[in-house]
């Protein structure tokens, strides 16, 4: 890849503005204090930040709310990180652009402009972001919630604040709108790669807003934050119009995704590292009011107009005030770019002359550098809307932010700006297509009539030559690819087509995992972690799409670091059940599976107490089980669902006791249904009492063959607890245990069990996140001397032998928000980082520790050898 020649001049404003703390605009006319809050969606593999004032992303300056960082046990603020926990970013900032004509004025409201990519400050938020969850075990549970993690906030553009209009040289004129924004994130495997953002836009002014348009503007930076070099100036962007249907790949569905990616995934040594920016991030509009057009525009920004460039149709309005062909400056030009109806060709084609297709020529100098990757911005928009928005009325606009992994799969792939097709064909959009498709399916379930008007969505007929079990013509498969809201916004659709249907915000879902602290709890002892949980909120909930109780089992994972890719499977428990396959003798002959598996108890009731389905596990007509029903003989074999590992199972000829035990049953009555669910227990033993673990439970179902869905499992880490295999604080108090300190003495290095020199960091006692290579090297503040067997509240003071106070550590659990870092990480454990109260590293020597607590006073000595 060629080196970029246009430097990033946009990370800071290009013009002075009146700003408050955090570079935010201020106004003397505000009558209430605005709220500047940033929350993070982290239910799935996409960690996505949004704010109380309309901005998406962190703009490299905003701090994500501490409770989200504590939930993930991280100290940095992700913007759009994917996959979660990798420190790979894809977003600088962006947000919703809303434009329209009020009287004679053309106005646009936005949180971030398209020139400097600085916070424009036109939206103001006066509410904090509220949180709800559809998970019944969550502390945020609400029966009205539609997602695992759901945020709601309101913000508005009613104040004369923000930047000066670049084109008309006037102060910002508000559009007088209020945005009620609700965002949704899920943890299921098919829905964990996107976040859906839904906005109700209300006219709060006294005049109608005519010819409205809405769009999503993003300045998307694809790079690893762990790399020292600047990785965000070599990005590329493009437009994905269609994708293969997930069920019938011979069909292509409209997709209309604007995407961004690193130009090559940053290969090193002929391969990709674990934190390489190999993915693609995209935005897809899921719903808009009836409208006349659909647009995708991208551009570069530079301090010189010659390099302020983007694809532009011949004869179209020049989109910038300064004469360049790139960033739209001023409300009139921004609005023009939102309704121009252009679908720009991709950045990889920026050096190709497309004047014969109606486009202005490429840059005379630097076109190959543009195609090879630079810092681009984009807006995906619809409009103008066919009806005015009258005072007091509202309209709905919805989009999704989706990410797909492994866009880059060939580290040896070379780019030729004069022949980009070969490079484009080497990109793999499969995962992005998957995520974007499911985002549409979740928002508007295919084939589901939500409003009861008889329209279920758009469909195709497939496999029309299939036959049923009895040899009769099966008929064609009906493949719905939209729901009853109709085809999603995109180019080429009939203008002003009427809106219909309603959002579903649901899809096939695996069982909810047991929620920590409610459905499942943990008890700790030295070297042991004991889990206990109930299936009440997991096994008694029907799949919202199929209405089946399809729970199959649980999996237990452990990890040193709370990242989905760090969890290792420790145990699995599932029902002993089997899926029957019935042989259809009609040519060509095939085995037809039943959708719902049968438990071993059900099979024995049907075929006798001595029946063993394992005797008939081979798909063979010669050895099948023959069952006669209504005078017709059926040939069947039985395939186990999952591993059939319940309390005991056979493995390699031996009977094995499962780590997970179903220790009892209970019942749940809902209406006329009486449902049985299990009570469970698991013991993790022989653990290092010095090392904490994240313990996570997932639940999975048996899949849906009719919908060609594999078994669905909740995401490891979404239902978890952090535990240290030592006595908890309540055990300390009840048993009157004394405090222990280790390592004591603390040595900078020492001889390991095999005679090699080692450190406590290398042994896993310090900075576990750095051991995984996800952050930098060990620093002095990462060192730890641990105090265990503490009550839940205590004060630790460290003195020299001369009585000088070195450090005071306040241990309180649950930890207060203002507590000192993560020195207290468990109810009965706290640490000293070998730093004095003057923030200096301490020297070798003997120190006295003095611990005060409601249980009394304890003193002792500790030694540091450097």
PDB file of C-alpha atoms in Angstrom, residues 144-308:
ATOM      1  CA  UNK A 144     -41.272  -3.090  27.928  1.00  0.00           C
ATOM      2  CA  UNK A 145     -37.605  -3.454  26.921  1.00  0.00           C
ATOM      3  CA  UNK A 146     -36.860  -5.115  23.589  1.00  0.00           C
ATOM      4  CA  UNK A 147     -33.113  -5.735  23.929  1.00  0.00           C
ATOM      5  CA  UNK A 148     -30.516  -7.060  26.333  1.00  0.00           C
ATOM      6  CA  UNK A 149     -29.268  -3.501  26.707  1.00  0.00           C
ATOM      7  CA  UNK A 150     -31.456  -0.540  25.842  1.00  0.00           C
ATOM      8  CA  UNK A 151     -30.655   3.157  26.300  1.00  0.00           C
ATOM      9  CA  UNK A 152     -33.042   6.114  26.090  1.00  0.00           C
ATOM     10  CA  UNK A 153     -32.247   9.819  25.948  1.00  0.00           C
ATOM     11  CA  UNK A 154     -33.712  13.094  24.672  1.00  0.00           C
ATOM     12  CA  UNK A 155     -31.882  16.034  23.154  1.00  0.00           C
ATOM     13  CA  UNK A 156     -32.964  19.032  21.091  1.00  0.00           C
ATOM     14  CA  UNK A 157     -31.907  21.829  18.772  1.00  0.00           C
ATOM     15  CA  UNK A 158     -33.711  24.890  20.065  1.00  0.00           C
ATOM     16  CA  UNK A 159     -30.830  27.163  21.118  1.00  0.00           C
ATOM     17  CA  UNK A 160     -28.800  29.694  19.133  1.00  0.00           C
ATOM     18  CA  UNK A 161     -25.465  28.059  19.868  1.00  0.00           C
ATOM     19  CA  UNK A 162     -22.840  26.256  17.839  1.00  0.00           C
ATOM     20  CA  UNK A 163     -20.497  27.239  15.035  1.00  0.00           C
ATOM     21  CA  UNK A 164     -20.919  30.113  12.600  1.00  0.00           C
ATOM     22  CA  UNK A 165     -22.437  28.971   9.290  1.00  0.00           C
ATOM     23  CA  UNK A 166     -19.462  28.764   6.891  1.00  0.00           C
ATOM     24  CA  UNK A 167     -21.518  29.581   3.800  1.00  0.00           C
ATOM     25  CA  UNK A 168     -23.838  32.357   4.994  1.00  0.00           C
ATOM     26  CA  UNK A 169     -21.629  33.768   7.794  1.00  0.00           C
ATOM     27  CA  UNK A 170     -24.458  33.797  10.333  1.00  0.00           C
ATOM     28  CA  UNK A 171     -24.972  32.209  13.739  1.00  0.00           C
ATOM     29  CA  UNK A 172     -26.596  28.812  13.858  1.00  0.00           C
ATOM     30  CA  UNK A 173     -30.369  28.889  13.380  1.00  0.00           C
ATOM     31  CA  UNK A 174     -32.079  26.046  15.237  1.00  0.00           C
ATOM     32  CA  UNK A 175     -34.494  23.738  13.451  1.00  0.00           C
ATOM     33  CA  UNK A 176     -36.498  23.594  16.714  1.00  0.00           C
ATOM     34  CA  UNK A 177     -36.690  19.827  16.934  1.00  0.00           C
ATOM     35  CA  UNK A 178     -36.503  17.326  19.779  1.00  0.00           C
ATOM     36  CA  UNK A 179     -34.993  13.857  19.335  1.00  0.00           C
ATOM     37  CA  UNK A 180     -36.214  10.992  21.500  1.00  0.00           C
ATOM     38  CA  UNK A 181     -33.550   8.366  20.911  1.00  0.00           C
ATOM     39  CA  UNK A 182     -33.673   4.719  21.889  1.00  0.00           C
ATOM     40  CA  UNK A 183     -30.806   2.345  21.098  1.00  0.00           C
ATOM     41  CA  UNK A 184     -30.734  -1.447  21.275  1.00  0.00           C
ATOM     42  CA  UNK A 185     -27.946  -4.026  21.684  1.00  0.00           C
ATOM     43  CA  UNK A 186     -28.116  -7.813  22.024  1.00  0.00           C
ATOM     44  CA  UNK A 187     -25.734 -10.609  23.015  1.00  0.00           C
ATOM     45  CA  UNK A 188     -26.961 -13.533  20.908  1.00  0.00           C
ATOM     46  CA  UNK A 189     -24.502 -14.836  18.359  1.00  0.00           C
ATOM     47  CA  UNK A 190     -26.515 -13.636  15.363  1.00  0.00           C
ATOM     48  CA  UNK A 191     -27.335 -10.232  16.862  1.00  0.00           C
ATOM     49  CA  UNK A 192     -24.183  -9.263  18.740  1.00  0.00           C
ATOM     50  CA  UNK A 193     -22.489  -7.456  15.825  1.00  0.00           C
ATOM     51  CA  UNK A 194     -24.749  -4.425  15.544  1.00  0.00           C
ATOM     52  CA  UNK A 195     -26.540  -1.710  17.504  1.00  0.00           C
ATOM     53  CA  UNK A 196     -29.846  -0.251  16.342  1.00  0.00           C
ATOM     54  CA  UNK A 197     -30.572   3.451  16.941  1.00  0.00           C
ATOM     55  CA  UNK A 198     -34.166   4.621  16.692  1.00  0.00           C
ATOM     56  CA  UNK A 199     -35.033   8.355  16.683  1.00  0.00           C
ATOM     57  CA  UNK A 200     -38.417  10.005  17.034  1.00  0.00           C
ATOM     58  CA  UNK A 201     -38.036  13.559  15.694  1.00  0.00           C
ATOM     59  CA  UNK A 202     -40.633  16.084  16.927  1.00  0.00           C
ATOM     60  CA  UNK A 203     -41.261  19.579  15.586  1.00  0.00           C
ATOM     61  CA  UNK A 204     -41.195  21.850  18.642  1.00  0.00           C
ATOM     62  CA  UNK A 205     -41.423  25.072  16.648  1.00  0.00           C
ATOM     63  CA  UNK A 206     -44.379  27.065  15.446  1.00  0.00           C
ATOM     64  CA  UNK A 207     -43.919  26.506  11.709  1.00  0.00           C
ATOM     65  CA  UNK A 208     -43.903  23.353   9.545  1.00  0.00           C
ATOM     66  CA  UNK A 209     -40.610  21.868   8.409  1.00  0.00           C
ATOM     67  CA  UNK A 210     -40.838  21.174   4.680  1.00  0.00           C
ATOM     68  CA  UNK A 211     -38.791  18.831   2.497  1.00  0.00           C
ATOM     69  CA  UNK A 212     -37.093  17.237   5.486  1.00  0.00           C
ATOM     70  CA  UNK A 213     -34.120  14.892   5.161  1.00  0.00           C
ATOM     71  CA  UNK A 214     -32.256  12.705   7.643  1.00  0.00           C
ATOM     72  CA  UNK A 215     -28.832  11.167   7.441  1.00  0.00           C
ATOM     73  CA  UNK A 216     -26.070   9.526   9.421  1.00  0.00           C
ATOM     74  CA  UNK A 217     -22.741  11.318   9.294  1.00  0.00           C
ATOM     75  CA  UNK A 218     -19.649   9.458  10.464  1.00  0.00           C
ATOM     76  CA  UNK A 219     -15.960  10.141  10.634  1.00  0.00           C
ATOM     77  CA  UNK A 220     -14.839   6.538  10.972  1.00  0.00           C
ATOM     78  CA  UNK A 221     -11.258   5.727  11.921  1.00  0.00           C
ATOM     79  CA  UNK A 222     -10.113   2.107  11.581  1.00  0.00           C
ATOM     80  CA  UNK A 223      -6.988   1.384  13.625  1.00  0.00           C
ATOM     81  CA  UNK A 224      -5.597  -0.359  16.676  1.00  0.00           C
ATOM     82  CA  UNK A 225      -5.229   1.911  19.690  1.00  0.00           C
ATOM     83  CA  UNK A 226      -2.390  -0.321  20.866  1.00  0.00           C
ATOM     84  CA  UNK A 227      -0.141   0.733  18.010  1.00  0.00           C
ATOM     85  CA  UNK A 228       2.140   3.702  18.446  1.00  0.00           C
ATOM     86  CA  UNK A 229       1.771   4.965  14.865  1.00  0.00           C
ATOM     87  CA  UNK A 230      -1.199   6.904  13.505  1.00  0.00           C
ATOM     88  CA  UNK A 231      -3.426   4.248  12.013  1.00  0.00           C
ATOM     89  CA  UNK A 232      -6.507   6.259  11.104  1.00  0.00           C
ATOM     90  CA  UNK A 233      -5.254   8.094   7.984  1.00  0.00           C
ATOM     91  CA  UNK A 234      -5.305   5.088   5.645  1.00  0.00           C
ATOM     92  CA  UNK A 235      -9.001   4.167   5.632  1.00  0.00           C
ATOM     93  CA  UNK A 236     -11.271   3.385   2.695  1.00  0.00           C
ATOM     94  CA  UNK A 237     -15.012   3.629   2.335  1.00  0.00           C
ATOM     95  CA  UNK A 238     -17.625   2.275  -0.050  1.00  0.00           C
ATOM     96  CA  UNK A 239     -21.211   1.175  -0.579  1.00  0.00           C
ATOM     97  CA  UNK A 240     -22.561  -2.387  -0.491  1.00  0.00           C
ATOM     98  CA  UNK A 241     -25.828  -2.395  -2.499  1.00  0.00           C
ATOM     99  CA  UNK A 242     -26.780  -6.089  -2.167  1.00  0.00           C
ATOM    100  CA  UNK A 243     -25.811  -9.285  -0.334  1.00  0.00           C
ATOM    101  CA  UNK A 244     -26.642 -12.991  -0.703  1.00  0.00           C
ATOM    102  CA  UNK A 245     -29.774 -14.079   1.144  1.00  0.00           C
ATOM    103  CA  UNK A 246     -28.734 -15.978   4.275  1.00  0.00           C
ATOM    104  CA  UNK A 247     -31.248 -18.787   3.671  1.00  0.00           C
ATOM    105  CA  UNK A 248     -31.215 -18.986  -0.118  1.00  0.00           C
ATOM    106  CA  UNK A 249     -27.859 -17.620  -1.329  1.00  0.00           C
ATOM    107  CA  UNK A 250     -28.944 -17.862  -4.957  1.00  0.00           C
ATOM    108  CA  UNK A 251     -30.911 -14.682  -4.271  1.00  0.00           C
ATOM    109  CA  UNK A 252     -29.394 -11.296  -3.496  1.00  0.00           C
ATOM    110  CA  UNK A 253     -31.212  -8.980  -1.105  1.00  0.00           C
ATOM    111  CA  UNK A 254     -30.985  -5.168  -1.101  1.00  0.00           C
ATOM    112  CA  UNK A 255     -28.470  -4.171   1.576  1.00  0.00           C
ATOM    113  CA  UNK A 256     -27.472  -0.517   0.985  1.00  0.00           C
ATOM    114  CA  UNK A 257     -24.720  -0.376   3.590  1.00  0.00           C
ATOM    115  CA  UNK A 258     -22.160   2.411   3.709  1.00  0.00           C
ATOM    116  CA  UNK A 259     -18.963   0.845   5.044  1.00  0.00           C
ATOM    117  CA  UNK A 260     -15.492   1.864   6.158  1.00  0.00           C
ATOM    118  CA  UNK A 261     -12.352  -0.186   6.794  1.00  0.00           C
ATOM    119  CA  UNK A 262      -8.618   0.036   7.080  1.00  0.00           C
ATOM    120  CA  UNK A 263      -7.113  -0.164   3.609  1.00  0.00           C
ATOM    121  CA  UNK A 264      -5.250  -3.445   4.186  1.00  0.00           C
ATOM    122  CA  UNK A 265      -5.845  -4.665   7.767  1.00  0.00           C
ATOM    123  CA  UNK A 266      -2.255  -3.799   8.746  1.00  0.00           C
ATOM    124  CA  UNK A 267      -0.593  -7.178   8.040  1.00  0.00           C
ATOM    125  CA  UNK A 268       2.735  -7.858   9.731  1.00  0.00           C
ATOM    126  CA  UNK A 269       5.169 -10.531   8.606  1.00  0.00           C
ATOM    127  CA  UNK A 270       2.730 -12.082   6.164  1.00  0.00           C
ATOM    128  CA  UNK A 271      -0.137 -12.378   8.665  1.00  0.00           C
ATOM    129  CA  UNK A 272      -2.545 -10.479  10.914  1.00  0.00           C
ATOM    130  CA  UNK A 273      -2.114  -9.930  14.639  1.00  0.00           C
ATOM    131  CA  UNK A 274      -4.952 -10.457  17.126  1.00  0.00           C
ATOM    132  CA  UNK A 275      -5.624  -6.715  17.248  1.00  0.00           C
ATOM    133  CA  UNK A 276      -5.274  -5.936  13.536  1.00  0.00           C
ATOM    134  CA  UNK A 277      -8.078  -3.771  12.055  1.00  0.00           C
ATOM    135  CA  UNK A 278      -9.288  -6.486   9.683  1.00  0.00           C
ATOM    136  CA  UNK A 279     -13.004  -5.763  10.043  1.00  0.00           C
ATOM    137  CA  UNK A 280     -15.443  -3.444   8.308  1.00  0.00           C
ATOM    138  CA  UNK A 281     -17.900  -1.133  10.051  1.00  0.00           C
ATOM    139  CA  UNK A 282     -21.037   0.026   8.323  1.00  0.00           C
ATOM    140  CA  UNK A 283     -24.261   1.968   8.694  1.00  0.00           C
ATOM    141  CA  UNK A 284     -27.607   0.863   7.261  1.00  0.00           C
ATOM    142  CA  UNK A 285     -30.857   2.851   7.292  1.00  0.00           C
ATOM    143  CA  UNK A 286     -33.647   0.593   8.555  1.00  0.00           C
ATOM    144  CA  UNK A 287     -36.628   2.942   8.392  1.00  0.00           C
ATOM    145  CA  UNK A 288     -37.551   6.413   7.198  1.00  0.00           C
ATOM    146  CA  UNK A 289     -40.820   8.237   6.403  1.00  0.00           C
ATOM    147  CA  UNK A 290     -41.980   8.195   2.766  1.00  0.00           C
ATOM    148  CA  UNK A 291     -39.273   9.975   0.808  1.00  0.00           C
ATOM    149  CA  UNK A 292     -38.151  10.908  -2.678  1.00  0.00           C
ATOM    150  CA  UNK A 293     -34.502   9.878  -2.708  1.00  0.00           C
ATOM    151  CA  UNK A 294     -31.598   7.998  -1.121  1.00  0.00           C
ATOM    152  CA  UNK A 295     -27.984   9.247  -1.068  1.00  0.00           C
ATOM    153  CA  UNK A 296     -24.507   8.070  -0.171  1.00  0.00           C
ATOM    154  CA  UNK A 297     -21.746  10.687  -0.248  1.00  0.00           C
ATOM    155  CA  UNK A 298     -18.165  10.571   0.959  1.00  0.00           C
ATOM    156  CA  UNK A 299     -15.390  13.135   0.922  1.00  0.00           C
ATOM    157  CA  UNK A 300     -11.921  13.987   2.157  1.00  0.00           C
ATOM    158  CA  UNK A 301     -10.952  17.074   4.088  1.00  0.00           C
ATOM    159  CA  UNK A 302      -7.735  18.986   3.781  1.00  0.00           C
ATOM    160  CA  UNK A 303      -6.395  22.433   4.553  1.00  0.00           C
ATOM    161  CA  UNK A 304      -6.161  23.072   0.789  1.00  0.00           C
ATOM    162  CA  UNK A 305      -9.196  23.190  -1.491  1.00  0.00           C
ATOM    163  CA  UNK A 306      -7.356  21.165  -4.134  1.00  0.00           C
ATOM    164  CA  UNK A 307      -7.460  18.142  -1.836  1.00  0.00           C
ATOM    165  CA  UNK A 308     -10.907  18.878  -0.420  1.00  0.00           C
TER     166      UNK A 308
END
